[in-house]
Coordinates of C-alpha atoms in Angstrom, one line a residue:
M121 CA -3.2 -45.9 -4.8
L122 CA -4.2 -45.0 -1.0
Y123 CA -2.3 -41.0 -1.9
N124 CA -4.7 -40.8 -5.2
Q125 CA -7.8 -42.1 -3.8
G126 CA -7.2 -39.1 0.0
M127 CA -6.4 -36.7 -3.1
A128 CA -9.2 -37.6 -4.5
R129 CA -11.6 -37.7 -0.7
L130 CA -10.1 -34.1 -0.2
L131 CA -10.5 -32.3 -3.8
T132 CA -14.7 -33.5 -3.2
R133 CA -14.4 -32.1 0.2
D134 CA -13.3 -28.7 -0.9
K135 CA -14.7 -28.2 -3.5
A136 CA -17.4 -25.9 -1.3
Y137 CA -15.6 -22.0 -3.5
P138 CA -14.7 -18.8 -1.1
Y139 CA -16.9 -17.3 -1.3
S140 CA -16.1 -14.7 1.5
I141 CA -12.3 -14.1 -0.8
F142 CA -14.4 -13.6 -4.0
F143 CA -16.6 -10.7 -1.8
V144 CA -13.4 -9.0 -0.1
L145 CA -11.2 -8.8 -3.8
F146 CA -14.9 -7.1 -5.4
A147 CA -15.3 -5.1 -2.4
V148 CA -11.3 -3.4 -1.7
T149 CA -11.1 -3.5 -5.7
F150 CA -13.8 -0.8 -6.2
A151 CA -15.0 0.4 -2.7
V152 CA -15.8 4.2 -2.7
Q153 CA -17.2 6.7 0.1
T154 CA -18.3 9.6 -1.7
N155 CA -19.0 11.6 2.2
A156 CA -15.3 10.8 3.1
S157 CA -12.4 13.6 3.5
D158 CA -10.7 10.4 1.6
P159 CA -13.3 9.5 0.1
L160 CA -11.1 5.7 -1.3
N161 CA -8.1 4.0 1.6
P162 CA -10.5 4.7 4.2
I163 CA -12.8 2.8 3.1
K164 CA -10.8 -0.3 1.7
F165 CA -9.5 -0.4 5.2
W166 CA -12.1 -0.9 7.3
L167 CA -13.2 -3.9 5.0
L168 CA -10.0 -5.3 4.6
G169 CA -9.9 -4.7 8.7
L170 CA -14.0 -6.5 9.3
F171 CA -13.5 -9.1 6.8
S172 CA -10.2 -10.3 8.3
I173 CA -11.6 -10.3 11.9
W174 CA -14.6 -13.1 10.4
A175 CA -11.2 -14.9 8.6
A176 CA -9.2 -15.7 12.4
S177 CA -12.7 -16.7 14.0
K178 CA -12.5 -19.3 11.8
I179 CA -9.3 -19.5 11.5
V180 CA -8.6 -20.4 15.0
V181 CA -12.1 -22.7 15.5
D182 CA -11.9 -25.0 12.4
S183 CA -10.3 -28.6 12.3
D184 CA -10.0 -28.6 9.2
I185 CA -7.8 -26.3 9.9
R186 CA -6.1 -27.4 12.8
N187 CA -6.0 -31.2 10.2
R188 CA -3.9 -29.4 7.4
V189 CA -1.5 -27.4 9.4
E190 CA -1.3 -30.5 11.2
H191 CA -0.6 -32.7 8.1
F192 CA 1.5 -30.3 5.5
K193 CA 4.1 -28.6 6.5
Q194 CA 3.7 -25.7 4.2
F195 CA 0.7 -24.4 6.7
K196 CA 3.8 -24.4 9.4
F197 CA 5.4 -22.6 7.5
F198 CA 4.0 -20.0 5.9
L199 CA 1.9 -19.4 9.8
F200 CA 5.3 -18.6 11.5
F201 CA 7.0 -16.6 8.6
L202 CA 3.0 -14.9 8.9
I203 CA 3.9 -15.0 12.2
L204 CA 7.5 -13.4 12.9
F205 CA 6.0 -10.8 10.7
F206 CA 3.9 -9.5 12.9
V207 CA 6.2 -10.3 15.1
T208 CA 8.3 -7.8 14.7
L209 CA 6.3 -5.2 13.3
F210 CA 4.1 -5.0 16.5
L211 CA 7.7 -4.3 18.0
A212 CA 8.9 -1.7 16.1
F213 CA 5.4 -0.5 16.2
I214 CA 5.5 -0.4 19.7
F215 CA 8.9 1.9 19.2
T216 CA 7.1 4.5 17.3
D217 CA 6.7 8.5 18.1
V218 CA 3.4 8.3 16.4
K219 CA 1.0 5.9 18.2
S220 CA -1.9 6.7 15.7
I221 CA 0.1 7.6 12.9
G222 CA 1.6 4.0 13.5
L223 CA -1.6 1.9 14.6
I224 CA -3.8 2.9 11.7
G225 CA -0.8 4.2 8.9
D226 CA -0.5 8.1 8.6
T227 CA -3.1 9.4 5.5
G228 CA -3.5 8.8 2.4
R229 CA -3.2 5.2 2.4
N230 CA -3.2 3.8 5.9
L231 CA -0.4 1.7 6.1
G232 CA 0.2 0.8 9.2
F233 CA 0.6 -2.1 11.3
L234 CA -2.9 -3.4 11.6
N235 CA -2.4 -3.6 7.6
Y236 CA -0.2 -5.9 7.3
L237 CA -2.4 -7.6 10.3
F238 CA -5.5 -7.6 8.3
L239 CA -3.6 -8.3 4.8
G240 CA -1.9 -11.8 6.4
V241 CA -4.8 -12.6 7.9
I242 CA -6.5 -12.9 4.8
S243 CA -3.6 -14.4 3.2
C244 CA -3.8 -16.8 6.0
Y245 CA -7.4 -18.5 5.2
A246 CA -6.9 -17.6 0.8
A247 CA -3.7 -20.2 1.9
F248 CA -6.0 -22.9 3.7
K249 CA -9.3 -22.6 1.2
F250 CA -7.6 -22.4 -2.2
N251 CA -7.0 -25.4 -4.6
L252 CA -7.2 -26.4 -7.5
A253 CA -11.5 -27.6 -7.0
N254 CA -12.3 -24.1 -6.7
I255 CA -8.9 -22.5 -8.3
R256 CA -10.9 -21.7 -10.8
A257 CA -13.4 -20.3 -9.5
L258 CA -11.5 -17.0 -8.8
Y259 CA -11.0 -15.9 -12.2
V260 CA -13.9 -15.7 -12.8
V261 CA -14.6 -12.8 -10.5
V262 CA -11.2 -12.2 -12.1
I263 CA -13.6 -11.6 -15.7
F264 CA -15.4 -9.6 -13.6
I265 CA -14.1 -7.7 -12.6
S266 CA -11.1 -7.2 -15.3
A267 CA -14.6 -6.1 -17.6
T268 CA -16.1 -4.0 -14.7
L269 CA -12.6 -1.7 -14.8
M270 CA -11.8 -1.7 -18.8
V271 CA -15.8 -0.9 -19.7
Y272 CA -15.2 2.2 -16.6
G273 CA -11.6 3.0 -18.3
I274 CA -12.4 3.9 -21.3
F275 CA -14.9 6.1 -20.1
Q276 CA -12.3 7.7 -17.5
H277 CA -10.2 8.1 -20.9
F278 CA -13.1 9.5 -23.0
G279 CA -13.8 11.9 -20.2
H280 CA -17.5 10.5 -19.5
D281 CA -16.5 9.6 -15.5
I282 CA -19.6 8.8 -13.1
F283 CA -17.3 10.7 -10.3
R284 CA -16.0 13.9 -9.2
W285 CA -13.3 13.6 -8.6
V286 CA -10.1 16.0 -7.9
T287 CA -7.3 15.1 -9.0
N288 CA -4.3 16.3 -11.3
Y289 CA -3.1 12.9 -13.2
N290 CA -4.4 11.0 -15.8
P291 CA -7.8 10.7 -15.9
I292 CA -8.1 6.9 -15.1
I293 CA -7.6 6.1 -11.9
L294 CA -10.3 3.3 -11.7
F295 CA -10.8 3.4 -7.9
T296 CA -7.1 3.2 -7.2
G297 CA -6.6 7.2 -6.8
N298 CA -3.6 6.8 -8.6
P299 CA -2.9 6.2 -12.4
D300 CA 0.5 4.2 -11.6
F301 CA -2.1 1.9 -9.9
A302 CA -4.9 1.4 -12.0
S303 CA -2.0 0.8 -14.2
S304 CA -0.1 -2.2 -11.9
L305 CA -4.3 -3.6 -10.6
L306 CA -4.7 -3.9 -14.9
G307 CA -1.6 -4.9 -15.5
L308 CA -2.0 -8.3 -13.2
F309 CA -5.9 -9.0 -14.9
S310 CA -3.8 -9.1 -18.1
V311 CA -1.6 -11.4 -16.8
L312 CA -4.5 -13.6 -14.8
I313 CA -7.2 -13.3 -18.1
F314 CA -3.7 -15.1 -20.6
S315 CA -3.3 -17.5 -18.8
M316 CA -6.8 -18.1 -19.2
L317 CA -6.4 -18.3 -22.9
F318 CA -4.8 -22.0 -21.9
M319 CA -6.6 -23.5 -20.5
E320 CA -10.3 -25.7 -20.8
F321 CA -12.8 -22.8 -22.5
G322 CA -14.7 -23.1 -25.7
N323 CA -12.7 -20.9 -29.7
W324 CA -15.6 -18.1 -28.7
I325 CA -14.6 -18.2 -25.1
R326 CA -10.6 -18.0 -25.6
L327 CA -11.6 -16.1 -28.2
L328 CA -14.0 -13.3 -25.5
L329 CA -10.5 -13.1 -23.0
G330 CA -8.3 -12.9 -26.0
F331 CA -10.5 -9.3 -26.6
L332 CA -10.4 -8.6 -22.4
D333 CA -7.4 -8.9 -22.9
I334 CA -5.8 -6.8 -25.4
F335 CA -9.0 -3.9 -24.3
L336 CA -6.7 -5.1 -21.6
L337 CA -3.5 -3.9 -22.0
L338 CA -4.9 -0.4 -23.7
V339 CA -6.7 1.2 -21.3
T340 CA -3.1 0.5 -19.2
Y341 CA -0.9 2.0 -22.0
W342 CA -3.8 4.7 -21.5
A343 CA -3.0 5.0 -17.8
G344 CA 0.2 7.2 -19.2
A345 CA 2.3 4.9 -16.3
K346 CA 4.6 2.2 -18.0
Q347 CA 5.0 -0.4 -14.5
G348 CA 2.1 -1.8 -15.7
L349 CA 2.5 -3.3 -19.3
V350 CA 6.6 -3.6 -17.5
T351 CA 4.7 -6.0 -14.8
A352 CA 2.4 -7.8 -17.0
A353 CA 4.3 -8.5 -19.6
A354 CA 6.9 -10.0 -17.3
G355 CA 3.9 -11.5 -16.0
I356 CA 3.0 -13.4 -19.5
G357 CA 6.7 -13.7 -20.8
F358 CA 6.9 -16.7 -17.6
I359 CA 3.6 -18.2 -18.7
L360 CA 4.9 -17.7 -22.1
L361 CA 8.4 -19.5 -20.3
I362 CA 7.4 -22.3 -19.4
Y363 CA 4.6 -23.6 -22.1
F364 CA 8.1 -24.0 -24.7
W365 CA 9.3 -25.0 -21.4
N366 CA 7.2 -27.8 -22.2
V367 CA 6.4 -28.4 -25.6
N368 CA 9.9 -27.8 -26.6
R369 CA 13.4 -27.5 -24.5
K370 CA 15.6 -25.8 -27.0
I371 CA 13.1 -23.1 -28.2
G372 CA 12.1 -21.8 -24.1
L373 CA 15.5 -22.1 -23.4
T374 CA 16.6 -19.8 -26.5
L375 CA 12.7 -18.4 -24.6
L376 CA 14.3 -17.8 -21.4
C377 CA 16.8 -16.3 -23.5
V378 CA 15.3 -13.6 -24.9
E379 CA 14.0 -12.5 -22.1
V380 CA 16.7 -12.5 -19.9
G381 CA 17.7 -10.0 -22.8
T382 CA 15.1 -7.8 -22.3
G383 CA 15.2 -7.5 -19.7
I384 CA 18.8 -6.6 -18.1
F385 CA 18.4 -3.6 -21.2
S386 CA 14.8 -2.5 -19.7
V387 CA 16.4 -2.8 -15.9
L388 CA 19.7 -0.2 -18.4
G389 CA 17.1 1.5 -20.5
M390 CA 15.5 2.8 -17.2
L391 CA 18.5 3.7 -16.1
Q392 CA 19.2 6.3 -19.5
I393 CA 21.4 4.2 -20.1
G394 CA 21.1 1.3 -23.7
P395 CA 19.1 1.6 -27.1
L396 CA 15.3 0.3 -24.8
T397 CA 15.7 3.8 -22.6
R398 CA 13.7 6.3 -24.9
I399 CA 11.0 3.0 -24.6
F400 CA 11.7 2.7 -20.8
F401 CA 13.1 5.9 -19.6
K402 CA 10.4 8.2 -17.5
P403 CA 11.8 11.4 -15.0
S404 CA 9.6 9.1 -12.2
I405 CA 12.8 6.7 -12.0
T406 CA 15.4 9.5 -11.3
D407 CA 12.5 10.4 -8.7
R408 CA 12.0 6.7 -7.2
G409 CA 15.6 7.0 -6.9
Y410 CA 16.3 9.8 -4.4
D411 CA 13.0 8.6 -2.3
W412 CA 14.9 4.5 -2.3
R413 CA 18.6 6.7 -0.3
A414 CA 15.9 8.4 1.4
A415 CA 15.0 5.1 2.2
V416 CA 18.3 4.2 3.2
G417 CA 19.1 7.0 4.7
M418 CA 16.4 6.9 7.0
F419 CA 17.7 2.5 7.9
K420 CA 21.5 3.2 8.5
S421 CA 20.5 6.0 10.6
H422 CA 17.8 4.1 13.5
P423 CA 19.1 -0.2 11.8
F424 CA 16.4 -2.0 15.0
F425 CA 13.1 -0.6 14.4
G426 CA 13.3 1.3 11.8
V427 CA 12.1 5.3 12.6
G428 CA 9.0 4.5 13.4
I429 CA 6.0 2.6 11.3
D430 CA 4.7 5.4 8.7
R431 CA 6.5 7.1 8.7
Y432 CA 8.9 7.9 6.1
A433 CA 7.0 11.2 5.4
A434 CA 8.5 12.5 8.7
Y435 CA 11.8 11.7 8.2
F436 CA 11.9 12.1 4.1
F437 CA 13.4 16.1 4.5
Q438 CA 16.5 15.3 7.7
F439 CA 17.3 12.4 4.9
R440 CA 16.2 13.8 1.3
S441 CA 19.5 14.7 -1.1
P442 CA 20.7 17.4 -1.3
N443 CA 20.1 18.1 -4.7
Y444 CA 16.4 16.8 -4.6
P445 CA 15.4 20.0 -3.4
L446 CA 17.2 22.4 -6.4
L447 CA 15.5 20.1 -8.8
Y448 CA 11.4 19.9 -6.9
G449 CA 10.9 22.3 -4.9
Y450 CA 11.5 23.1 -1.6
Q451 CA 8.7 21.8 -0.4
Q452 CA 7.9 19.1 -2.3
T453 CA 7.4 15.6 -0.1
V454 CA 7.6 12.2 -0.7
T455 CA 5.3 10.2 1.9
N456 CA 6.6 6.9 0.8
A457 CA 9.6 4.8 -0.1
H458 CA 7.9 3.8 -3.2
N459 CA 9.8 0.3 -3.4
V460 CA 7.8 -1.6 -0.1
L461 CA 11.2 -3.9 1.1
L462 CA 13.0 -1.0 1.6
Q463 CA 9.5 1.3 3.1
L464 CA 9.7 -1.5 6.0
L465 CA 13.3 -1.5 6.4
S466 CA 13.7 2.8 7.0
T467 CA 10.5 2.4 9.0
G468 CA 10.8 -0.9 10.5
G469 CA 13.9 -1.9 10.8
I470 CA 16.3 -4.8 9.9
F471 CA 14.2 -7.3 11.3
V472 CA 10.7 -6.7 9.6
A473 CA 12.5 -6.1 6.7
L474 CA 14.1 -9.8 7.1
S475 CA 10.9 -11.6 8.5
Y476 CA 8.8 -9.6 5.4
F477 CA 11.4 -10.8 2.9
V478 CA 11.9 -14.7 4.0
L479 CA 8.4 -14.6 4.1
V480 CA 8.2 -13.6 0.2
A481 CA 11.7 -16.0 -0.4
F482 CA 8.8 -18.8 1.5
I483 CA 6.7 -18.2 -1.6
S484 CA 8.6 -17.9 -4.4
V485 CA 9.6 -21.7 -3.4
R486 CA 6.5 -22.8 -3.0
A487 CA 4.9 -21.1 -6.6
L488 CA 8.1 -23.3 -8.2
V489 CA 6.8 -25.9 -5.7
V490 CA 3.6 -25.2 -8.0
V491 CA 5.2 -24.9 -11.3
R492 CA 6.8 -28.2 -11.1
I493 CA 3.8 -30.6 -9.5
Y494 CA 1.0 -29.6 -11.7
S495 CA 0.8 -30.6 -15.6
G496 CA -1.7 -30.5 -18.5
K497 CA -4.8 -27.8 -19.0
E498 CA -4.6 -27.6 -14.7
K499 CA -0.7 -26.6 -14.9
F500 CA -2.0 -23.3 -16.1
A501 CA -4.8 -23.0 -14.2
A502 CA -2.5 -22.5 -11.0
L503 CA 0.4 -21.1 -13.6
G504 CA -1.9 -18.4 -13.7
I505 CA -2.0 -17.1 -9.8
V506 CA 1.9 -17.8 -9.7
A507 CA 2.3 -15.3 -12.5
G508 CA -0.6 -12.8 -11.2
W509 CA 1.8 -12.4 -7.6
I510 CA 4.9 -12.2 -9.5
V511 CA 2.9 -9.4 -11.2
Y512 CA 2.7 -7.7 -7.5
L513 CA 6.1 -8.8 -6.7
A514 CA 7.6 -6.9 -9.5
Q515 CA 5.0 -3.9 -9.6
S516 CA 6.0 -3.7 -5.4
I517 CA 9.4 -2.7 -6.5
I518 CA 8.2 0.3 -7.8
S519 CA 5.5 1.1 -5.6
V520 CA 3.4 2.2 -3.0
D521 CA 1.9 -1.4 -1.0
A522 CA -2.1 0.2 -1.4
Q523 CA -4.6 -2.1 -0.5
V524 CA -5.9 -2.4 -3.3
L525 CA -3.3 -4.2 -4.3
S526 CA -1.6 -5.6 -1.8
I527 CA -5.0 -6.9 -1.1
W528 CA -4.2 -9.0 -5.0
G529 CA -1.2 -9.3 -3.8
W530 CA -1.2 -11.3 0.0
V531 CA -4.7 -13.6 -1.4
L532 CA -2.4 -15.6 -4.5
G533 CA 0.7 -15.3 -3.0
G534 CA -1.6 -17.0 0.0
A535 CA -3.6 -19.1 -2.6
I536 CA 0.5 -19.8 -3.9
V537 CA 1.0 -21.8 -0.6
G538 CA -2.9 -23.7 -1.0
L539 CA -2.0 -24.9 -3.9
S540 CA 1.6 -25.5 -3.3
S541 CA -0.3 -28.8 -1.0
K542 CA -1.1 -31.4 -3.8
G543 CA 2.5 -33.7 -3.1
N544 CA 2.9 -33.7 0.4
F545 CA -0.6 -35.2 1.3
A546 CA 0.3 -37.8 3.9
D547 CA -1.8 -41.0 5.8
S548 CA -5.4 -39.9 4.2
E549 CA -6.7 -42.8 6.3
T550 CA -5.3 -41.7 9.4
Y551 CA -6.4 -37.3 8.3
S552 CA -9.8 -37.7 7.6
K553 CA -11.1 -39.6 11.1
K554 CA -8.7 -37.0 13.0
K555 CA -10.6 -34.6 11.5
N556 CA -13.7 -36.6 11.9
L557 CA -12.9 -36.8 15.9
A558 CA -12.2 -33.5 16.1
R559 CA -14.9 -32.1 14.0
A560 CA -17.5 -34.4 17.0
R561 CA -15.4 -33.2 19.8
F562 CA -15.9 -29.1 18.7
S563 CA -19.0 -29.3 17.0
K564 CA -21.0 -28.7 20.0
N565 CA -19.2 -26.0 21.6
Y566 CA -18.0 -24.0 17.8
L567 CA -20.5 -21.6 17.8
A568 CA -20.0 -20.6 20.3
I569 CA -16.7 -20.3 20.2
R570 CA -16.6 -18.7 17.2
T571 CA -19.9 -16.3 18.2
I572 CA -17.2 -15.3 21.5
I573 CA -13.5 -14.7 19.4
F574 CA -15.8 -12.9 16.7
G575 CA -18.0 -11.2 19.2
T576 CA -14.1 -9.6 20.9
L577 CA -12.1 -8.8 17.7
I578 CA -14.8 -6.9 15.4
A579 CA -15.4 -5.0 19.4
S580 CA -12.4 -4.0 19.5
F581 CA -12.0 -2.7 15.7
M582 CA -15.2 -0.4 16.6
L583 CA -13.7 1.9 18.8
I584 CA -11.2 2.6 15.7
L585 CA -13.5 1.9 13.2
I586 CA -15.7 4.6 14.2
P587 CA -14.0 6.9 15.3
M588 CA -11.6 6.6 11.5
Y589 CA -15.1 7.2 10.4
R590 CA -16.0 10.2 13.0
C591 CA -13.3 11.7 12.0
E592 CA -13.8 11.2 8.0
T593 CA -16.8 12.4 7.5
L594 CA -17.0 15.3 10.3
L595 CA -13.6 16.5 8.0
F596 CA -15.0 16.4 4.8
K597 CA -19.0 18.0 6.1
F598 CA -16.0 21.3 8.0
L599 CA -14.0 22.1 4.9
Q600 CA -16.8 22.4 2.7
Y601 CA -18.6 25.9 5.3
Q602 CA -17.7 28.4 4.3
R603 CA -16.7 31.9 5.4
P604 CA -17.7 32.8 9.0
L605 CA -19.9 36.9 8.6
N606 CA -20.7 37.2 12.1
N607 CA -19.5 36.7 15.7
T608 CA -22.3 33.9 16.2
Q609 CA -21.5 32.1 13.2
V610 CA -17.1 32.6 14.2
S611 CA -18.2 30.7 16.8
I612 CA -20.1 27.9 15.3
Y613 CA -17.3 26.9 13.0
K614 CA -14.8 26.8 16.3
G615 CA -16.9 24.6 18.0
L616 CA -17.4 22.0 15.2
A617 CA -13.5 22.5 14.3
D618 CA -13.4 22.2 18.0
Q619 CA -15.0 18.5 18.2
V620 CA -12.6 17.7 14.6
F621 CA -10.0 18.2 16.8
G622 CA -10.8 16.3 19.6
L623 CA -11.2 13.1 18.3
P624 CA -9.8 9.9 19.3
L625 CA -7.3 7.7 16.8
I626 CA -7.4 12.1 14.5
N627 CA -4.2 11.6 12.4
P628 CA -1.9 15.0 12.7
N629 CA -1.9 15.1 8.8
Y630 CA -6.3 15.9 9.9
R631 CA -5.2 18.6 12.6
K632 CA -3.0 19.9 10.2
D633 CA -5.6 20.5 8.1
V634 CA -8.2 21.5 10.2
S635 CA -6.1 24.8 11.7
L636 CA -5.0 25.8 8.5
Q637 CA -8.8 26.0 7.7
V638 CA -9.8 27.9 10.8
A639 CA -6.3 30.2 9.5
K640 CA -8.4 31.1 6.6
Q641 CA -11.5 30.9 7.9
V642 CA -11.5 32.7 10.8
S643 CA -7.8 34.2 11.4
I644 CA -3.8 33.7 12.1
E645 CA -4.2 34.0 16.0
D646 CA -7.0 31.9 16.0
S647 CA -5.5 28.9 14.0
I648 CA -2.4 29.4 15.9
P649 CA -3.0 27.1 18.9
Y650 CA -4.3 25.0 16.9
F651 CA -1.2 25.0 15.1
L652 CA 0.5 24.0 18.4
K653 CA -1.4 21.1 19.4
V654 CA -0.6 18.9 16.3
I655 CA 2.7 20.0 17.0
E656 CA 2.5 18.9 20.6
Q657 CA 1.0 15.2 19.1
D658 CA 3.6 15.1 15.7
S659 CA 6.8 16.7 16.7
R660 CA 8.6 16.1 13.9
N661 CA 6.0 17.6 11.0
T662 CA 7.2 20.3 9.4
D663 CA 4.5 21.5 7.9
V664 CA 3.3 22.6 10.6
R665 CA 6.5 24.7 12.3
I666 CA 6.8 25.9 9.3
M667 CA 2.8 27.5 8.5
V668 CA 3.0 28.6 12.4
S669 CA 6.5 30.3 11.8
I670 CA 4.0 31.9 8.7
G671 CA 1.5 33.2 11.2
Y672 CA 3.6 34.9 13.9
E673 CA 5.4 36.6 11.3
E674 CA 2.4 38.1 10.1
L675 CA 1.7 38.8 13.4
K676 CA 5.2 41.1 13.7
N677 CA 6.3 38.3 16.5
E678 CA 10.3 37.4 14.4
K679 CA 11.2 35.7 17.3
Q680 CA 8.4 33.0 17.8
A681 CA 9.1 32.5 14.5
I682 CA 12.7 32.4 14.8
I683 CA 11.8 29.4 17.6
Y684 CA 9.5 27.2 15.2
R685 CA 11.9 27.9 12.2
E686 CA 14.8 26.9 14.1
Q687 CA 13.7 23.2 14.2
V688 CA 13.0 23.3 11.2
E689 CA 16.7 23.7 10.1
K690 CA 17.3 20.1 12.5
L691 CA 14.2 18.7 10.7
D692 CA 14.8 19.9 7.1
P693 CA 18.7 21.3 6.5
Y694 CA 18.3 21.2 3.1
G695 CA 15.3 23.7 3.3
A696 CA 16.8 27.0 2.3
E697 CA 12.8 28.8 2.0
N698 CA 12.8 28.3 5.5
L699 CA 16.5 29.5 6.4
L700 CA 16.2 32.8 4.2
A701 CA 13.0 33.4 6.2
L702 CA 14.8 32.8 8.9
E703 CA 17.7 35.1 7.8
K704 CA 14.9 38.3 7.1
D705 CA 13.8 37.5 11.2
Y706 CA 17.2 37.6 11.8
L707 CA 17.2 41.3 10.7
V708 CA 13.9 42.0 12.2
I709 CA 15.7 41.8 15.4
G710 CA 18.6 43.9 15.1
D711 CA 21.0 39.4 15.4
K712 CA 23.1 40.8 12.4
K713 CA 25.1 37.6 13.3
S714 CA 22.5 34.2 12.9
A715 CA 22.1 36.3 10.3
I716 CA 25.5 35.9 8.4
R717 CA 25.8 32.9 9.4
T718 CA 22.3 31.3 8.0
K719 CA 22.7 33.7 4.5
D720 CA 26.6 31.5 4.8
S721 CA 24.1 28.2 4.7
I722 CA 21.8 28.9 2.5
L723 CA 25.0 30.0 -0.6
K724 CA 26.4 26.2 0.9
I725 CA 23.1 23.9 0.4
A726 CA 21.9 26.1 -2.8
P727 CA 24.6 27.4 -4.6
G728 CA 24.0 30.2 -7.8
T729 CA 20.4 29.7 -6.8
E730 CA 18.0 32.3 -7.1
I731 CA 17.0 31.4 -2.9
A732 CA 20.6 32.7 -2.2
L733 CA 20.9 36.1 -5.1
K734 CA 18.3 36.9 -2.4
A735 CA 19.9 35.6 0.6
I736 CA 22.8 38.7 -0.1
R737 CA 20.7 41.4 -0.8
E738 CA 19.0 40.4 2.0
M739 CA 22.2 41.5 3.9
R740 CA 22.9 44.5 1.4
V741 CA 19.2 46.4 2.5

């Protein structure tokens, strides 16, 4: 009785909806900045940062949160595992060679140290704020976002997009930048909507939800990425399994066997084995295998602190399989392991990967608690959150941890921890007395303390956000400039290039873009100093070294070109195209011995190819 009364009082106090979390979910899902070089990822990263700072200032001074940590063991463990993950990730960041990349992340996704710090803080805040009394409000937000994305996806499919996205992919990219991400996001929403069919709604509402779910799955299919359908099937299968298990154990056990068998044959089909190969195999799965093996190679070479946070792209050429360039071309690169755990293992090392694994394992245990402690219609309100998190986890096995997906995964993970607190509430009277005492003690200083914390953190973040914003907007503006026609215009053009190039925290790849534009619009000779500065910032940038080599070759300075092509050979031992150019340079300067050695290297790594035949012909000229 005391437990039930205490829970009733606690739920009454906690019915306040976490509107701030709803806002950040909505904002990150739909955020676009049309005047930026990258219109999607940076603005989502900034929104994550701003909200996490707000949430952190709340967590530090909120007496309710401190009391929850004191009375609920799962919050203590969750905080401990989050802090452990942050500490190990920070140590890996310290050993990252290019600090701007380690802190913010490489261009395209911004998956540096700060990204995971922001996500962890938001997940922690979600754990404290979500419970069964307010979780249904999250489903209302999901309905609105799902319906909007479904309509937008239909417009994209039929060629009526309101934005002019520059993409070579399937047109259904929503606001994710990639049909794979769009498919996974829609798959997650379809599972959340499906769980609502078992909640306390009228028949007409359920009918509308059913139609919404069908159209979500249809748009997911149109996106052309099977991962969304596969992960959605996993989430829906989990919900059905729990439902039938509660209705009839024999039916539940039969369904479990069917799902396990289907899962095994599906995985075999992805590997081109068995009868489901035609349905589940996709060439990109083969690509993932090469990505994963390269990640394992990076880990073996740098087991403790990895190759550097989000530095996968800088090491891919060195650790890619010898067969990879023969299949995909010598300049084809990969910027991510396309598996979150392997990405963290290769770029952060064993301690980061283990701490992340333990964190996921802990949430998995709490998810089992959630499944066990709720019953009736309440069960499916909680079960949908668990199923949505399973979808996020499933897609992370073969995908990139993009913010538009990860924000949902980390919020759902935190919500699972919050929902799992129902069965562990203890001594509610003591809890109330301590909470009231803490409120009285901190009420006078609460606003002042929180303002100081928030102000300090926001000022620190502005030191990152403002340079990033200037970089995105100035680079966008710079890339729009036409070729200068006279010396005055050349001077203005190079001045703008210097302005963008000199921005603090600018990514090396953005500097590469500036350098390349100078080469195209002004001259090769003028661009080389820019390229060399990029190499100073990022000593492993293979693309820039190749560009410098080409520049020197066009200037008939093969001796200088050889220096950089030899460096490329060390960073990209299977780059036969670079070796062929190096062989030609050796022949130009009369170093036939080195040319023969280079030719033999080409024949070894690319036997029987067109490049091998060219290497042989060069020696006969």
